[in-house]
Amino acid sequence: MASINDGLNSWQQSENHNEMIRVQRDRPETEPAQGVEIAYMAGSAFRITSPGGISMIVDPWRNHPSGKWDWYYYDFPLTECDIGISTHAHFDHDALHLLKSHMSLDRMIGTFAFHDVTITGLADKHATDGSQSLYDWPALTHRLTGVDVRPPNNPRSFDNVLMLIETGGLRILHWGDNRADPDPHVWEALGEVDIVLLPVEESRHILTYEAADRIAGRLGAKVIIPHHYFIWDIVTRGSTLMPATEWVESHERFVHVDGPARVFTDQDVKTLQPTVFHFGDHVAFERPRPKWLDGIPDEGEAAD
């Protein structure tokens, strides 16, 4: 007999989708907000909120279910949103069960539209060339497990779906962990984007610096936002991830955002020169205190 906790836990949630019924039935009673809010939630997770108030969380994370190693000091906090989205079936991108969401788009290929949001999923492959990474994890995976993660015969978890979100006059692309050289038809389908979210940091775990810059340039992105990087009190050293600061500051134009969220308007973005926006250690949730700090006073307590 299956465990009562197997599968998605939506049936256990007390929330309902009454608001979604209202939105699909009526026009909003108030004027929509100006611009699209992008909020960083650590790992590769972002909350994107449309001008009409539709909230999407892309790639919520968790620790590996085997319990053999942890990338995070805790799992993704249980969070409300309208639409949960996952780019691929890796533990650091697929924790849709940790969202109180009205709907889930798990590795969606094709197009979905609701209210003032259109989401297009383009199927491609996860990055598997670790030859320029600090640690060649694809080669290590093959050596230790015998699993060849390289396409075209890779297992499911090394597929990836690029998620293109269109709202507020902006085209926002979440790269997931996609390889740097997707098939030509994927580039053609993507066209130009305004904002691109790229997995880039000092260990080059997914993208090298050069690949990230090349992708942003080919897409014509005006706003480039890194993710999938180390945050000292959220991401463990065992992940092998490192900060993104070096790559960020290698650019002529960059902004260290002074909080976990920023609103981007169509007018502002389209007049920008290409600029990197870095959320750093800021995250859009109240973070628990890591257990390894037990016994060490907070700065305020130490001053008393």
CSV table of C-alpha atoms in Angstrom, one decimal:
chain,number,residue,atom,x,y,z
A,1,MET,CA,0.0,0.0,0.0
A,2,ALA,CA,1.3,3.5,-0.9
A,3,SER,CA,2.1,5.9,1.8
A,4,ILE,CA,-0.4,8.7,2.4
A,5,ASN,CA,2.4,11.2,1.8
A,6,ASP,CA,3.3,9.8,-1.6
A,7,GLY,CA,2.8,12.2,-4.5
A,8,LEU,CA,1.8,15.8,-4.6
A,9,ASN,CA,0.4,17.2,-1.4
A,10,SER,CA,-2.1,19.7,-2.9
A,11,TRP,CA,-5.0,17.7,-1.4
A,12,GLN,CA,-3.7,18.6,2.1
A,13,GLN,CA,-3.7,22.3,1.5
A,14,SER,CA,-6.3,24.5,3.0
A,15,GLU,CA,-6.1,27.2,0.3
A,16,ASN,CA,-8.4,27.3,-2.7
A,17,HIS,CA,-8.4,28.9,-6.2
A,18,ASN,CA,-11.4,31.3,-5.6
A,19,GLU,CA,-9.2,34.2,-6.7
A,20,MET,CA,-8.3,32.4,-10.0
A,21,ILE,CA,-12.1,31.9,-10.6
A,22,ARG,CA,-12.6,35.7,-10.1
A,23,VAL,CA,-9.7,36.6,-12.4
A,24,GLN,CA,-10.9,34.3,-15.3
A,25,ARG,CA,-14.4,35.7,-14.9
A,26,ASP,CA,-13.9,39.4,-14.3
A,27,ARG,CA,-11.5,42.1,-15.3
A,28,PRO,CA,-9.5,43.3,-12.3
A,29,GLU,CA,-11.3,45.9,-10.1
A,30,THR,CA,-8.2,48.0,-9.7
A,31,GLU,CA,-5.6,49.3,-12.1
A,32,PRO,CA,-2.8,46.8,-12.6
A,33,ALA,CA,0.6,47.6,-11.1
A,34,GLN,CA,3.2,49.3,-13.3
A,35,GLY,CA,5.8,46.9,-14.4
A,36,VAL,CA,6.8,43.3,-13.6
A,37,GLU,CA,8.3,42.4,-10.3
A,38,ILE,CA,11.2,39.8,-10.2
A,39,ALA,CA,12.1,38.5,-6.8
A,40,TYR,CA,15.0,36.2,-6.1
A,41,MET,CA,14.4,33.2,-3.9
A,42,ALA,CA,17.9,31.6,-3.9
A,43,GLY,CA,19.1,28.7,-6.0
A,44,SER,CA,17.5,29.1,-9.4
A,45,ALA,CA,14.2,30.2,-8.0
A,46,PHE,CA,12.4,33.4,-8.9
A,47,ARG,CA,9.0,34.8,-8.2
A,48,ILE,CA,7.8,36.8,-11.2
A,49,THR,CA,4.6,38.9,-10.7
A,50,SER,CA,2.7,40.2,-13.7
A,51,PRO,CA,1.2,43.8,-13.8
A,52,GLY,CA,-2.2,42.1,-13.3
A,53,GLY,CA,-1.0,40.4,-10.1
A,54,ILE,CA,-0.4,36.8,-11.4
A,55,SER,CA,2.5,35.4,-9.4
A,56,MET,CA,4.7,32.6,-10.8
A,57,ILE,CA,7.5,30.8,-8.9
A,58,VAL,CA,10.1,29.1,-11.2
A,59,ASP,CA,12.4,26.3,-10.0
A,60,PRO,CA,11.8,26.0,-6.3
A,61,TRP,CA,14.5,23.8,-4.7
A,62,ARG,CA,14.9,21.1,-2.1
A,63,ASN,CA,17.6,18.7,-0.9
A,64,HIS,CA,18.3,15.5,-2.7
A,65,PRO,CA,15.6,13.0,-1.6
A,66,SER,CA,18.2,10.2,-1.1
A,67,GLY,CA,19.5,12.1,2.0
A,68,LYS,CA,23.1,11.3,0.9
A,69,TRP,CA,24.1,14.9,0.5
A,70,ASP,CA,22.5,18.3,1.0
A,71,TRP,CA,22.9,21.4,-1.1
A,72,TYR,CA,20.8,23.5,1.2
A,73,TYR,CA,20.6,24.0,5.0
A,74,TYR,CA,16.8,23.5,4.7
A,75,ASP,CA,14.2,22.9,2.0
A,76,PHE,CA,12.4,25.7,0.1
A,77,PRO,CA,9.9,27.4,2.4
A,78,LEU,CA,6.3,26.6,1.8
A,79,THR,CA,5.2,29.5,-0.3
A,80,GLU,CA,1.9,30.7,-2.0
A,81,CYS,CA,1.8,31.6,-5.6
A,82,ASP,CA,-0.6,31.3,-8.6
A,83,ILE,CA,1.6,29.2,-10.9
A,84,GLY,CA,4.4,26.9,-10.0
A,85,ILE,CA,6.9,26.2,-12.8
A,86,SER,CA,9.8,23.7,-13.1
A,87,THR,CA,12.4,23.7,-15.9
A,88,HIS,CA,13.7,20.2,-15.2
A,89,ALA,CA,13.6,17.1,-12.9
A,90,HIS,CA,16.6,17.9,-10.7
A,91,PHE,CA,16.1,18.3,-6.9
A,92,ASP,CA,17.4,21.9,-7.0
A,93,HIS,CA,14.7,22.9,-9.5
A,94,ASP,CA,11.6,20.6,-9.0
A,95,ALA,CA,10.1,21.2,-5.5
A,96,LEU,CA,6.7,22.1,-6.8
A,97,HIS,CA,5.2,20.2,-3.8
A,98,LEU,CA,6.6,23.0,-1.6
A,99,LEU,CA,4.4,25.6,-3.3
A,100,LYS,CA,0.9,26.4,-2.4
A,101,SER,CA,0.1,27.0,-6.0
A,102,HIS,CA,-3.2,27.1,-7.9
A,103,MET,CA,-1.5,25.2,-10.8
A,104,SER,CA,1.8,23.5,-11.6
A,105,LEU,CA,3.6,23.6,-15.0
A,106,ASP,CA,6.1,20.8,-14.6
A,107,ARG,CA,8.6,20.8,-17.6
A,108,MET,CA,5.8,22.2,-19.8
A,109,ILE,CA,6.5,22.1,-23.5
A,110,GLY,CA,4.3,24.3,-25.6
A,111,THR,CA,2.3,27.4,-24.7
A,112,PHE,CA,0.0,28.3,-21.8
A,113,ALA,CA,-1.9,31.6,-21.5
A,114,PHE,CA,-3.9,33.0,-18.6
A,115,HIS,CA,-5.0,36.6,-17.8
A,116,ASP,CA,-2.0,38.8,-18.7
A,117,VAL,CA,0.6,36.1,-18.8
A,118,THR,CA,1.8,33.8,-21.7
A,119,ILE,CA,4.3,31.0,-20.9
A,120,THR,CA,6.1,29.1,-23.6
A,121,GLY,CA,8.2,26.0,-22.9
A,122,LEU,CA,10.9,25.0,-25.4
A,123,ALA,CA,12.4,21.5,-25.0
A,124,ASP,CA,16.2,21.1,-25.1
A,125,LYS,CA,18.9,19.5,-23.0
A,126,HIS,CA,20.6,20.1,-19.6
A,127,ALA,CA,24.3,21.3,-19.7
A,128,THR,CA,26.6,18.3,-19.6
A,129,ASP,CA,30.0,19.6,-20.7
A,130,GLY,CA,32.0,20.1,-17.5
A,131,SER,CA,35.4,20.3,-19.1
A,132,GLN,CA,35.7,24.0,-18.2
A,133,SER,CA,34.1,23.7,-14.8
A,134,LEU,CA,36.0,23.8,-11.5
A,135,TYR,CA,34.7,20.2,-11.0
A,136,ASP,CA,33.9,18.1,-14.1
A,137,TRP,CA,30.7,16.7,-12.5
A,138,PRO,CA,29.3,15.1,-15.6
A,139,ALA,CA,32.5,13.0,-16.0
A,140,LEU,CA,32.4,12.2,-12.3
A,141,THR,CA,28.8,11.1,-12.5
A,142,HIS,CA,29.6,8.8,-15.4
A,143,ARG,CA,32.6,7.3,-13.5
A,144,LEU,CA,30.9,6.8,-10.2
A,145,THR,CA,27.4,5.7,-11.4
A,146,GLY,CA,27.9,4.5,-14.9
A,147,VAL,CA,25.1,6.9,-16.1
A,148,ASP,CA,26.0,8.8,-19.2
A,149,VAL,CA,24.2,12.1,-18.9
A,150,ARG,CA,25.1,13.3,-22.4
A,151,PRO,CA,22.4,13.7,-25.1
A,152,PRO,CA,20.7,12.2,-27.0
A,153,ASN,CA,20.3,9.1,-24.7
A,154,ASN,CA,20.4,10.9,-21.4
A,155,PRO,CA,18.0,10.1,-18.6
A,156,ARG,CA,15.0,12.2,-18.0
A,157,SER,CA,16.6,14.5,-15.4
A,158,PHE,CA,19.1,15.7,-18.0
A,159,ASP,CA,16.3,17.1,-20.2
A,160,ASN,CA,15.6,20.8,-19.8
A,161,VAL,CA,12.8,23.2,-20.8
A,162,LEU,CA,13.6,26.8,-21.4
A,163,MET,CA,10.7,28.9,-20.0
A,164,LEU,CA,9.8,32.1,-21.8
A,165,ILE,CA,7.4,34.3,-19.8
A,166,GLU,CA,5.7,37.2,-21.6
A,167,THR,CA,3.9,39.8,-19.5
A,168,GLY,CA,3.8,43.6,-19.1
A,169,GLY,CA,5.3,44.0,-22.6
A,170,LEU,CA,8.4,42.1,-21.5
A,171,ARG,CA,9.9,38.8,-22.7
A,172,ILE,CA,11.6,37.1,-19.7
A,173,LEU,CA,13.6,33.9,-20.3
A,174,HIS,CA,14.5,31.5,-17.5
A,175,TRP,CA,17.3,29.4,-18.9
A,176,GLY,CA,17.1,26.7,-16.2
A,177,ASP,CA,20.2,24.5,-16.5
A,178,ASN,CA,20.1,24.4,-20.3
A,179,ARG,CA,23.3,23.7,-22.4
A,180,ALA,CA,24.9,26.7,-23.9
A,181,ASP,CA,24.3,25.6,-27.5
A,182,PRO,CA,20.7,24.5,-27.9
A,183,ASP,CA,19.4,23.3,-31.3
A,184,PRO,CA,19.1,26.0,-34.0
A,185,HIS,CA,15.3,25.8,-34.0
A,186,VAL,CA,15.3,26.7,-30.3
A,187,TRP,CA,17.2,29.9,-30.9
A,188,GLU,CA,14.8,30.7,-33.8
A,189,ALA,CA,11.8,30.1,-31.5
A,190,LEU,CA,13.2,32.2,-28.7
A,191,GLY,CA,14.0,35.3,-30.8
A,192,GLU,CA,15.0,38.3,-28.8
A,193,VAL,CA,14.3,38.6,-25.1
A,194,ASP,CA,14.3,41.6,-22.8
A,195,ILE,CA,15.4,39.8,-19.5
A,196,VAL,CA,17.3,36.6,-19.2
A,197,LEU,CA,18.0,34.6,-16.0
A,198,LEU,CA,21.2,32.7,-16.4
A,199,PRO,CA,23.0,30.0,-14.2
A,200,VAL,CA,26.5,31.4,-13.8
A,201,GLU,CA,28.9,31.6,-10.9
A,202,GLU,CA,32.7,31.1,-10.3
A,203,SER,CA,32.8,27.3,-10.4
A,204,ARG,CA,31.2,27.3,-13.9
A,205,HIS,CA,29.0,24.5,-12.8
A,206,ILE,CA,26.5,25.1,-15.7
A,207,LEU,CA,27.7,28.0,-17.9
A,208,THR,CA,31.2,29.4,-18.3
A,209,TYR,CA,31.5,33.2,-18.2
A,210,GLU,CA,32.0,33.3,-21.9
A,211,ALA,CA,29.0,31.2,-22.6
A,212,ALA,CA,26.7,33.3,-20.4
A,213,ASP,CA,27.8,36.5,-22.1
A,214,ARG,CA,27.4,34.9,-25.6
A,215,ILE,CA,23.9,33.8,-24.8
A,216,ALA,CA,22.8,37.2,-23.4
A,217,GLY,CA,24.3,38.9,-26.5
A,218,ARG,CA,22.6,36.5,-28.9
A,219,LEU,CA,19.3,37.0,-27.2
A,220,GLY,CA,19.7,40.8,-27.2
A,221,ALA,CA,18.9,40.9,-23.5
A,222,LYS,CA,18.9,44.3,-21.8
A,223,VAL,CA,18.7,42.8,-18.3
A,224,ILE,CA,20.9,39.8,-17.3
A,225,ILE,CA,20.3,38.2,-13.9
A,226,PRO,CA,22.5,35.4,-12.5
A,227,HIS,CA,21.3,32.5,-10.4
A,228,HIS,CA,22.4,29.0,-9.3
A,229,TYR,CA,25.1,30.5,-7.1
A,230,PHE,CA,26.4,30.1,-3.5
A,231,ILE,CA,24.7,32.0,-0.6
A,232,TRP,CA,26.6,31.5,2.6
A,233,ASP,CA,23.6,30.7,4.9
A,234,ILE,CA,21.4,28.9,2.4
A,235,VAL,CA,23.7,26.9,0.1
A,236,THR,CA,26.2,24.4,1.6
A,237,ARG,CA,29.8,24.1,0.6
A,238,GLY,CA,29.1,20.5,-0.5
A,239,SER,CA,27.2,21.9,-3.5
A,240,THR,CA,30.5,23.1,-4.9
A,241,LEU,CA,28.8,26.2,-6.0
A,242,MET,CA,30.5,29.6,-5.6
A,243,PRO,CA,29.4,33.3,-5.7
A,244,ALA,CA,28.6,35.1,-8.9
A,245,THR,CA,30.2,38.4,-7.9
A,246,GLU,CA,33.4,38.0,-10.0
A,247,TRP,CA,31.3,37.5,-13.2
A,248,VAL,CA,28.9,40.3,-12.3
A,249,GLU,CA,31.7,42.8,-11.8
A,250,SER,CA,33.5,41.8,-15.0
A,251,HIS,CA,30.9,43.8,-16.9
A,252,GLU,CA,30.9,47.4,-17.8
A,253,ARG,CA,27.4,47.9,-16.5
A,254,PHE,CA,26.2,46.1,-13.4
A,255,VAL,CA,23.9,46.8,-10.4
A,256,HIS,CA,24.0,45.1,-7.0
A,257,VAL,CA,20.3,45.2,-6.2
A,258,ASP,CA,19.8,46.4,-2.6
A,259,GLY,CA,17.0,44.0,-1.8
A,260,PRO,CA,15.4,40.7,-2.9
A,261,ALA,CA,13.1,42.2,-5.6
A,262,ARG,CA,13.0,44.8,-8.3
A,263,VAL,CA,10.3,46.1,-10.6
A,264,PHE,CA,11.1,46.3,-14.3
A,265,THR,CA,8.9,48.3,-16.8
A,266,ASP,CA,8.7,47.9,-20.5
A,267,GLN,CA,9.8,51.5,-21.1
A,268,ASP,CA,12.8,51.4,-18.7
A,269,VAL,CA,14.1,48.0,-19.9
A,270,LYS,CA,14.0,48.8,-23.6
A,271,THR,CA,16.0,52.0,-23.2
A,272,LEU,CA,18.8,50.3,-21.1
A,273,GLN,CA,22.2,49.4,-22.3
A,274,PRO,CA,22.8,45.7,-21.5
A,275,THR,CA,23.2,45.5,-17.7
A,276,VAL,CA,23.7,42.8,-15.1
A,277,PHE,CA,21.4,42.9,-12.1
A,278,HIS,CA,22.7,40.9,-9.1
A,279,PHE,CA,20.5,40.1,-6.1
A,280,GLY,CA,23.5,38.8,-4.2
A,281,ASP,CA,22.5,37.2,-0.8
A,282,HIS,CA,19.1,38.9,-0.8
A,283,VAL,CA,16.2,36.5,-0.9
A,284,ALA,CA,12.4,37.1,-0.9
A,285,PHE,CA,11.6,35.0,2.1
A,286,GLU,CA,12.3,35.0,5.8
A,287,ARG,CA,15.3,32.6,6.1
A,288,PRO,CA,15.7,30.3,9.1
A,289,ARG,CA,18.9,30.4,11.1
A,290,PRO,CA,21.2,27.6,10.0
A,291,LYS,CA,21.7,25.0,12.7
A,292,TRP,CA,25.5,25.2,12.4
A,293,LEU,CA,25.2,28.7,14.0
A,294,ASP,CA,23.7,27.2,17.1
A,295,GLY,CA,25.5,28.7,20.1
A,296,ILE,CA,26.9,31.6,18.1
A,297,PRO,CA,25.1,34.8,19.1
A,298,ASP,CA,23.6,37.1,16.5
A,299,GLU,CA,25.5,40.4,15.9
A,300,GLY,CA,22.9,42.3,18.1
A,301,GLU,CA,23.2,39.7,20.9
A,302,ALA,CA,27.0,39.8,20.8
A,303,ALA,CA,26.9,43.6,21.3
A,304,ASP,CA,24.7,43.3,24.5
